[in-house]
Structure formats: C-alpha cells, structure tokens
Short mmCIF file of C-alpha atoms in Angstrom, two decimals:
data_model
loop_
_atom_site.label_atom_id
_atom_site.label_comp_id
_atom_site.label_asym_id
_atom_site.label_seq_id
_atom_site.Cartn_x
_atom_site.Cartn_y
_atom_site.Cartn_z
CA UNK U 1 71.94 110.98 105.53
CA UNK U 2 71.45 113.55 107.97
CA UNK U 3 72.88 116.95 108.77
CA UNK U 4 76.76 117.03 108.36
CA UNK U 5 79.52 117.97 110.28
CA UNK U 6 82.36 119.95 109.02
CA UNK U 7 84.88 120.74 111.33
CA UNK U 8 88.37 121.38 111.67
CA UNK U 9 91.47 120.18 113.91
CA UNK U 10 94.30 117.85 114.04
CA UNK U 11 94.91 114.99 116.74
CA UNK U 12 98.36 113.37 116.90
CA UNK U 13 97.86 111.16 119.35
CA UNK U 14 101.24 110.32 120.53
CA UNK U 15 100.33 107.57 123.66
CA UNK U 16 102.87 107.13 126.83
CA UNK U 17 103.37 104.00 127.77
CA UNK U 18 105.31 102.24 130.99
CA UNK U 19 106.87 99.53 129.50
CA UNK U 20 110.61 100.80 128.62
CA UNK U 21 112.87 103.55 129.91
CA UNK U 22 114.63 104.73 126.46
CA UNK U 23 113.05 108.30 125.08
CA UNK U 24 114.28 111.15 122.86
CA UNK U 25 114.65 114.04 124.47
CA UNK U 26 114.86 115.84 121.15
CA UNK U 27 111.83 115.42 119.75
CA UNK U 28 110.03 116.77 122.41
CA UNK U 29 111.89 119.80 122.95
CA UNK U 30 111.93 120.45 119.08
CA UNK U 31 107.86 120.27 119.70
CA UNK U 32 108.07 122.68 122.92
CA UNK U 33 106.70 120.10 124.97
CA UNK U 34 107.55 119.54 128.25
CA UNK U 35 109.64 116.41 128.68
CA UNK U 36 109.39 116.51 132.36
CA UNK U 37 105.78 116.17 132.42
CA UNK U 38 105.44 113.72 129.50
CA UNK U 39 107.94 111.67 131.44
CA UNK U 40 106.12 111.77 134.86
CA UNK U 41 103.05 110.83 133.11
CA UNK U 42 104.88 107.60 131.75
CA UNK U 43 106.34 107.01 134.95
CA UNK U 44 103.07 106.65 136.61
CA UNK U 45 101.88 104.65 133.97
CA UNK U 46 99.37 106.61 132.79
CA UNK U 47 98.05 107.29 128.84
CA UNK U 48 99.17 110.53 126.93
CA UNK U 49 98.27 112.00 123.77
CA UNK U 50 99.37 115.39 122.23
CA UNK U 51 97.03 117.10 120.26
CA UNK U 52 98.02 120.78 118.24
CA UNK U 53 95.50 122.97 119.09
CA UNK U 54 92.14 123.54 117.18
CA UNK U 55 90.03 126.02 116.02
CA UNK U 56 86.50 126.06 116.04
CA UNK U 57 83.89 128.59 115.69
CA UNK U 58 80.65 129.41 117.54
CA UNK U 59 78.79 128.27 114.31
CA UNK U 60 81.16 125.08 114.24
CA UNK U 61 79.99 123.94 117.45
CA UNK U 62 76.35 124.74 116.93
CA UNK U 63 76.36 122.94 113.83
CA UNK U 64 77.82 119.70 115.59
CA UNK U 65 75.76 120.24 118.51
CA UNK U 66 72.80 119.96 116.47
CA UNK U 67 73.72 117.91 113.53
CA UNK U 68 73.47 114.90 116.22
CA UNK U 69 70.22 113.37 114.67
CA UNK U 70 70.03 109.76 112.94
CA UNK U 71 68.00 106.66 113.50
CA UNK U 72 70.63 103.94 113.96
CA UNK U 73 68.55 100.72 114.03
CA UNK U 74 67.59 102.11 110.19
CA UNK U 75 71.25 102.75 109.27
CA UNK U 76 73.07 99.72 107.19
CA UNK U 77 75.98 98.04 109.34
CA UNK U 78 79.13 98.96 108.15
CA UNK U 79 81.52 96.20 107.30
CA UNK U 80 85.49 97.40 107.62
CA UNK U 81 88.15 95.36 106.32
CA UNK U 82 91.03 95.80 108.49
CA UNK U 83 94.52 94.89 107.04
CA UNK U 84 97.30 94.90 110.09
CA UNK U 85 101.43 95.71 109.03
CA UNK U 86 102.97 94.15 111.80
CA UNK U 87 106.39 95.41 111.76
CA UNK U 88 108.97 93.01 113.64
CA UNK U 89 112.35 92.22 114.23
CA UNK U 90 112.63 88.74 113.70
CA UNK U 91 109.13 87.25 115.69
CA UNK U 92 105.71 88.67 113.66
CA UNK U 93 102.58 89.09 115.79
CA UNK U 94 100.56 85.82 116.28
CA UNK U 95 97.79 85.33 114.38
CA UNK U 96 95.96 84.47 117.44
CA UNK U 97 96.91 87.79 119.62
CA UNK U 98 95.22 89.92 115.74
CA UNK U 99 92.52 86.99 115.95
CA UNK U 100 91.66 88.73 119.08
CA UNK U 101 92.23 91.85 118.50
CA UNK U 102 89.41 91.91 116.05
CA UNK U 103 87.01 90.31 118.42
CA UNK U 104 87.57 92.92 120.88
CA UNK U 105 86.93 95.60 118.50
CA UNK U 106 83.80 94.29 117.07
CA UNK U 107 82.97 93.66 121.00
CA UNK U 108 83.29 97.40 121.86
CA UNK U 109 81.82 98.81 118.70
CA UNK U 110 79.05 96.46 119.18
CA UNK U 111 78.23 97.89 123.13
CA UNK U 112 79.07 94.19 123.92
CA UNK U 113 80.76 95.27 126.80
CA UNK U 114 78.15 97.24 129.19
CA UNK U 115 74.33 97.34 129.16
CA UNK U 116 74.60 101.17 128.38
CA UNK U 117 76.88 100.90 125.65
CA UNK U 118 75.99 101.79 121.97
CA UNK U 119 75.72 99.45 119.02
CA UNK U 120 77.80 101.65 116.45
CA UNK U 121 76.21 99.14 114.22
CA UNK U 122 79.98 98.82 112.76
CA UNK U 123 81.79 95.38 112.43
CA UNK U 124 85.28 94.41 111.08
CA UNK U 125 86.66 92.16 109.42
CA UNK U 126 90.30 90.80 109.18
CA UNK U 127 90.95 90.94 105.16
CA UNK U 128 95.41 91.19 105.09
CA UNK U 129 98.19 90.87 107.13
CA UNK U 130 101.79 92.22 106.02
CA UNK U 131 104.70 91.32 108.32
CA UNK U 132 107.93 93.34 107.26
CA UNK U 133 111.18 92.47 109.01
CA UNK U 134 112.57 95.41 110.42
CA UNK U 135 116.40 95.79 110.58
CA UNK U 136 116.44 99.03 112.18
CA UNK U 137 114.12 98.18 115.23
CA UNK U 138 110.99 99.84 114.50
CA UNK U 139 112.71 103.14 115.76
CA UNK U 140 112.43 104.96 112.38
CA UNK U 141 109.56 103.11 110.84
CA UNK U 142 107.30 104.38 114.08
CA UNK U 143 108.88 107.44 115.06
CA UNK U 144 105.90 110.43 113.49
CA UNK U 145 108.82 112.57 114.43
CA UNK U 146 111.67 110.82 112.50
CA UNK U 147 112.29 111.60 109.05
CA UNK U 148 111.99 108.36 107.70
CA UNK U 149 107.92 107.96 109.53
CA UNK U 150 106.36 109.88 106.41
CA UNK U 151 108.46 107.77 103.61
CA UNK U 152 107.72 104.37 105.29
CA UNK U 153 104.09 104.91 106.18
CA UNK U 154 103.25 105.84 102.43
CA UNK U 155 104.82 102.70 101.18
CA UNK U 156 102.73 100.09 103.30
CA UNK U 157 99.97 102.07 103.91
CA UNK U 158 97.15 100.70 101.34
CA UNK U 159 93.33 100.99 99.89
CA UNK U 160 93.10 103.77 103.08
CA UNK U 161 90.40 104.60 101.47
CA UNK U 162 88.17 101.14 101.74
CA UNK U 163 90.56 99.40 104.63
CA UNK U 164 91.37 100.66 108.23
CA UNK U 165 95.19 99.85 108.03
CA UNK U 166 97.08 99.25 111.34
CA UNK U 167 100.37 99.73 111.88
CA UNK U 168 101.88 96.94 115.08
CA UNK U 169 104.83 99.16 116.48
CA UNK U 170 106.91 98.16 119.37
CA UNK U 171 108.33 101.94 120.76
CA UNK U 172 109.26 102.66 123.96
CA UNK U 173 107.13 105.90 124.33
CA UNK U 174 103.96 105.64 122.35
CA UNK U 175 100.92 103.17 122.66
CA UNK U 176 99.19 104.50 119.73
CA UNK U 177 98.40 107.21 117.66
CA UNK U 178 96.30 108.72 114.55
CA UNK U 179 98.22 111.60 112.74
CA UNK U 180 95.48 112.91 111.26
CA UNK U 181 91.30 113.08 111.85
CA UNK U 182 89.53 112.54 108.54
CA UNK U 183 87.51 115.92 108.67
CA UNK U 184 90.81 117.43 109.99
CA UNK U 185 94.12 119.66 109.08
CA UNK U 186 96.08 122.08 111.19
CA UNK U 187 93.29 124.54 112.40
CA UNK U 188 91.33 126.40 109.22
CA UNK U 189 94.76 126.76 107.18
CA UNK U 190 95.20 123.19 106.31
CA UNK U 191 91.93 121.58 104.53
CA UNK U 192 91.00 117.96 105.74
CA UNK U 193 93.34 114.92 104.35
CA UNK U 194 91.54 112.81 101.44
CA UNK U 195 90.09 109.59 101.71
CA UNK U 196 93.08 108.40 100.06
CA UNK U 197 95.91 109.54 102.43
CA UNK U 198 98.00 107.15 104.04
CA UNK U 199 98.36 109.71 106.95
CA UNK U 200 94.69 108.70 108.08
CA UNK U 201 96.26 105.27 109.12
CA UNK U 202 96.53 104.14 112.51
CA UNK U 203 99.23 102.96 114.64
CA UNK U 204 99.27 100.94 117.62
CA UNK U 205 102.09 99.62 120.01
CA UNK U 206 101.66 95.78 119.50
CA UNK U 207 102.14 95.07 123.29
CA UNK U 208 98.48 97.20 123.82
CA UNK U 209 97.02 94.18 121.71
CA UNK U 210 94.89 91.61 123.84
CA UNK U 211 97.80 89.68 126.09
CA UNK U 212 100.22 92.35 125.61
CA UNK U 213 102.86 93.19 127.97
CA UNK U 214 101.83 96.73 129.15
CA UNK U 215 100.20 96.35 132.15
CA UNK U 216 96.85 98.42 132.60
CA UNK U 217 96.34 98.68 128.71
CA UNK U 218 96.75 95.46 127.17
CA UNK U 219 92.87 94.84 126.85
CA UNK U 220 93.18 95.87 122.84
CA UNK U 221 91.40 99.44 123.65
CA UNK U 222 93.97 101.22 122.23
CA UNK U 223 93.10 100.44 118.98
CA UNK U 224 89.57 100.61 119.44
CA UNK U 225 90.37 104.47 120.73
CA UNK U 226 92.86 105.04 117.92
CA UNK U 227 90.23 103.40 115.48
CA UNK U 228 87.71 105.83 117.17
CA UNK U 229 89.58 109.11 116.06
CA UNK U 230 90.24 107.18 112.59
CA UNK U 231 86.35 107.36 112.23
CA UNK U 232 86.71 111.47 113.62
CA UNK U 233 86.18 111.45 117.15
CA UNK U 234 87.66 113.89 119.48
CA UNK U 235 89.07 113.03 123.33
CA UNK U 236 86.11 113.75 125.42
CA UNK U 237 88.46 116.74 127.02
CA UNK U 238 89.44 117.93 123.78
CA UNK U 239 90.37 122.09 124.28
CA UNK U 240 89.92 124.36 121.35
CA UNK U 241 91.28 127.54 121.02
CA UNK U 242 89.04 130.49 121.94
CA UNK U 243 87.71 128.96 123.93
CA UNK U 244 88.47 129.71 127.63
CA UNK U 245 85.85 127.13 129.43
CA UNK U 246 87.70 124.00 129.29
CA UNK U 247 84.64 122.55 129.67
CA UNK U 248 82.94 123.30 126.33
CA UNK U 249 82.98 122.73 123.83
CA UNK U 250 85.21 119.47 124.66
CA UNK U 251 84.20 116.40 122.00
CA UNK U 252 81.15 118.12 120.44
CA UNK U 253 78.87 115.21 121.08
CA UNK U 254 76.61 116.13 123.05
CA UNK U 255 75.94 112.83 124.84
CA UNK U 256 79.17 112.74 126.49
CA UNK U 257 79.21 114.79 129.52
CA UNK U 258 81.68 117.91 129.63
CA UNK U 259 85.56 116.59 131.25
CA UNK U 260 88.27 119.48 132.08
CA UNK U 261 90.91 117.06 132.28
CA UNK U 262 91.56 113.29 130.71
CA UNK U 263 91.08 110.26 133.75
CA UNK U 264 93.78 108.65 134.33
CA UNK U 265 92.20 105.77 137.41
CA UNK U 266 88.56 104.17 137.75
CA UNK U 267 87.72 107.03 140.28
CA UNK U 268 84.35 108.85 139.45
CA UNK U 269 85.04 112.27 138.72
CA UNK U 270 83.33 115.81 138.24
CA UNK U 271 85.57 118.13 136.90
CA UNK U 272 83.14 120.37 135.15
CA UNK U 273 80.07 122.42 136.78
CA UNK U 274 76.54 121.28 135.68
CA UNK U 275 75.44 124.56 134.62
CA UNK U 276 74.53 123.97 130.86
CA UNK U 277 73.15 120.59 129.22
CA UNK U 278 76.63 119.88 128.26
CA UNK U 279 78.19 119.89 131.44
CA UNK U 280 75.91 117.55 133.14
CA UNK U 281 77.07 114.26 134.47
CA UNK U 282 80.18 112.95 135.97
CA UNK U 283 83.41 112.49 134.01
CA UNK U 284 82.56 109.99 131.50
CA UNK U 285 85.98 107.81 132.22
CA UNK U 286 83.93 104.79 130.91
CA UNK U 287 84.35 105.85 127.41
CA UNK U 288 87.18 104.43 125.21
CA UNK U 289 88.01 107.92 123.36
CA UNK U 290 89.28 109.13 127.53
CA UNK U 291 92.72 107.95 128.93
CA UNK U 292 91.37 105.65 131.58
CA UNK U 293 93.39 102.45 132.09
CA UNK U 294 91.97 99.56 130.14
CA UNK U 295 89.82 97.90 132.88
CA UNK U 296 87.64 100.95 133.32
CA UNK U 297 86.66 101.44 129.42
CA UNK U 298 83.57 99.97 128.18
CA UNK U 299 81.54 102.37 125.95
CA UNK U 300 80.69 104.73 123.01
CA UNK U 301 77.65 106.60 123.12
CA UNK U 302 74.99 107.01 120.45
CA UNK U 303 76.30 111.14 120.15
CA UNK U 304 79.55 109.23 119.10
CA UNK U 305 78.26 106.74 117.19
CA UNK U 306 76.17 109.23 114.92
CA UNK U 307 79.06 111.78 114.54
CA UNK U 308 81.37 108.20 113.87
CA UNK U 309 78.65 107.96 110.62
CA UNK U 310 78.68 111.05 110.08
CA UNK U 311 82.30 111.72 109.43
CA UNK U 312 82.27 108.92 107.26
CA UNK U 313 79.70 109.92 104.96
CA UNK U 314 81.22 113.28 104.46
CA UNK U 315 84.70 112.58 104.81
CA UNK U 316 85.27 108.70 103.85
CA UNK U 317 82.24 108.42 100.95
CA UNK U 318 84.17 105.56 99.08
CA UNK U 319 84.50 103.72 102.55
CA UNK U 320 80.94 104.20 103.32
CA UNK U 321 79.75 102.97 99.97
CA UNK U 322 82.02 100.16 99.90
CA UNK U 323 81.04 99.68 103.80
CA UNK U 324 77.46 99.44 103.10
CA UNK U 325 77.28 96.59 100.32
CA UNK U 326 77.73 93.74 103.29
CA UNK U 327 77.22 91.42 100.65
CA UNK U 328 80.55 92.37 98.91
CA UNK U 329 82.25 92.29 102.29
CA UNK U 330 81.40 88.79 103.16
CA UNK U 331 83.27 87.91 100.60
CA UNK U 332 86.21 89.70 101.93
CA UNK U 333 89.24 86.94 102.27
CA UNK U 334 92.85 87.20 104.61
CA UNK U 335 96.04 87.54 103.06
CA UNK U 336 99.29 87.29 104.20
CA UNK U 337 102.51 89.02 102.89
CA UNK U 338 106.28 89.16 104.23
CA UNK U 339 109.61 91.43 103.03
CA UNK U 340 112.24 92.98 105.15
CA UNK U 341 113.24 96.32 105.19
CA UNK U 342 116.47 98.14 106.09
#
C-alpha cells in the first residue's frame, strides 16, 4: 500500500431537505448557526451540510497532495456488507426501494454512470436489515443534536468495523449525514474515532432512497455521498482554517478541481482562478461528494478513489482485510430483524 494520509477534521453533515416545514430553532442557535440562512437554503430546496472547522497544516496538505499514487486495476475489489436500520413508525422500508438502493451505489462506485467516471473498484453487498418500530417518531432516534441520538445510535449500530451500517431516518430537516470521518476528530485536539465506533455510521433520510419523495434528491446519491465521507472524503469546497484562499486546499485530491462555494443547480461554474494546478477546471458539480441536485451527479474521480483506499487501509485495517478476502464475502447472507422502541 502506498503513501498514507493522516489528516485531521470533523464533517457533520447535517443535509436540508424541502420536504416538511417543522424545524428546531434551538438547536441551531445553541450551534451559532444561522437559522435564517439554513432555512432559506431549505426553502429553495437546495442541499446543506455543516461542517466544524478543520485544521490542517502546510505539511498536511503536501502529504495528501502527494500521497495520491496507486495502481487501481492491481488493487483487490473491496466487498462491503451493508446492513440498513430502517427506523419506522408503523410501515418499514420496502425491500425493493434498499434492493435499489444497493444497485445504485454499486452503479456510482463502479463509474457506471458517465464515461469519465472512476471504477473505485468497491462493491456492496446487502448482508442485514433491522426494522425497529419507533414510538417517538424518529425525532429523538435521528436528531445528532438530541440527547437521546448518542444512546440510540450505540445500541443498533453494529460490526462498524467490517459493515457500513445505515441508519433510514424520516426528519424534516436533514437528508443525511456522517458524524464523524474515519481519519477525523475535532481539529488536532481530538484523535481520529476507531474502527469500532458506532459514530462512523451513516444516516440517511429514507425519502433520498431511489423513489423517494424529495424531489431533486431521490436518485439514492445521498447515500452514496454520505457513504463517500464514511470512506474519508471531504466536500470538494471543504474550508480549513488558516487558510484564507477558499480555494485551496478544498478536498485535498488533487483531481478534483478547486470550488469556493458548494453547487447548488446543473449550471457550469468557475468559482476559483486557474492560477495553480489545483485550481484548474470548472466547478466539478458532477461529483457526488458536491451539493448538486441529484440529476447532475455522476462521478468520483481516481484522486478520490485512491484517497477512498487509502483511508481505509490506515484508518479501517479490519474492514480492508475483511474487504479484500471476496471469497469470504460471497458468502455473505441477508438477515432480517424487528423490535420496537419507545
């Protein structure tokens, strides 16, 4: 395995959607966000994600930068077992509409969906599905700001470690969200989560799944993007502090061409100046780790897919190993669980 990559930040990324008009105030103002703007972003129908600042070093980003070097026709495919807790209040998620889900994430990792798009050489592979009866709504169970969010995900969050669990939500704010990047805590005081942590889980709102009721981003790329930052990828107009370009360093791949500001249309954009190898190139609002509606994403690059293997080598070695022995994994079987909670 080549060079590594050892960086540091956090993403939360907390998604807006359109679809319902119910928010809390509170937990935005408790954040010192600004409500106003989070709620004319959601008004407009238009992706969100908040993301606590990072910090990075010169020598972080030249390590990245250059750490960016792996044959991937010579790397073994990497077969995740994905186990889905589809929380519900009285109708689960059809096996059909997670059926498809999984096709369109083995479509985009595959570059199935564009002529220039990457083979991240990565497939998955349904292995459980646990549908708990919610009493309460899904309001606590999927709230990262509510109390009960830490205590719930720990206790259905399982084998993080070897499976890419994904929590189905229905909220009224949020389309999807990772707390945590693998290779990432809060800045350099916090050291990365383990393998094992059940904050390294994703979350999805269930009506982003294909045939989902959110118009403009029910394709299933939110939890391809979501999926993306479980594997450690930054938005491509990720800011980090000390940095006063907003153009650079951005998602330290260094295939992706610089962005100043997330898309939020199908509108070719050039919001950075072409005056260093990382700035050239229009907005890349193609690629599923922007915020461009569903019907314009289509991509990863190889820079992404290489830092994707990367991360996982350094950060997720029991996954990779386990990920590797495709043998093992076509043995992998679905289950299917049910309880209620209160």
């Amino acid at each position: 395995m080549t060079s590594k990559i050892l960086l540091s930040c956090c993403v939360l990324c907390v998604c807006i959607s359109q679809a319902n008009t119910q928010f809390n105030k509170n937990m935005y103002t408790n954040m010192n966000i600004s409500f106003t703007k989070e709620l004319e972003r959601r008004q407009e129908g238009r992706r969100n994600c908040w993301s606590p600042p990072s910090e990075l070093s010169a020598e972080d980003v030249i390590k990245a930068r250059s750490g960016q070097q792996m044959d991937l026709e010579n790397e073994p495919v990497l077969r995740i077992p994905v186990r889905f807790i589809d929380i519900h209040t009285g109708s689960p998620t059809s096996m059909t509409q997670i059926n498809n889900q999984i096709i369109v994430m083995n479509r985009a990792f595959s570059g199935y969906y564009n002529s220039e798009a990457v083979n991240t050489r990565m497939e998955f592979v349904l292995s459980e599905i646990e549908a708990i009866r919610s009493n309460t709504n899904s309001q606590g169970e999927c709230n990262p700001f509510d109390s009960k969010f830490n205590q719930f995900q720990k206790s259905v969050v399982k084998d993080i470690s070897t499976v890419l669990n994904i929590i189905l939500c229905r909220r009224p704010l949020y389309l999807g969200w990772v707390l945590y990047l693998p290779n990432a805590g809060y800045g350099r005081t916090n050291p990365p989560r383990a393998e094992t942590s059940h904050e390294l889980a994703v979350i999805i709102d269930k009506e982003t799944m294909p045939g989902g009721t959110i118009g403009g981003f029910n394709y299933g790329y939110t939890a391809v993007h979501e999926t993306g930052h479980f594997f450690g990828l930054y938005h491509t107009f990720m800011k980090h502090s000390g940095f006063s370009d907003g153009c650079f360093p951005g998602d330290l791949v260094a295939d992706t061409p610089s962005e100043k500001s997330d898309s939020s249309s199908c509108t070719s954009k050039n919001t950075c100046p072409d005056n260093s190898p990382y700035d050239a190139g229009t907005d890349p609002i193609h690629n599923f780790m922007d915020y461009s509606p569903d019907s314009c994403m289509h991509s990863f690059t190889e820079g992404q897919a290489i830092r994707m293997r990367q991360v996982i080598a350094e950060y997720k070695p029991t996954g990779y190993k386990a990920w590797s022995d495709n043998e093992n994994n076509e043995r992998i079987s679905v289950t299917s669980t049910t309880k209620t909670t209160t």
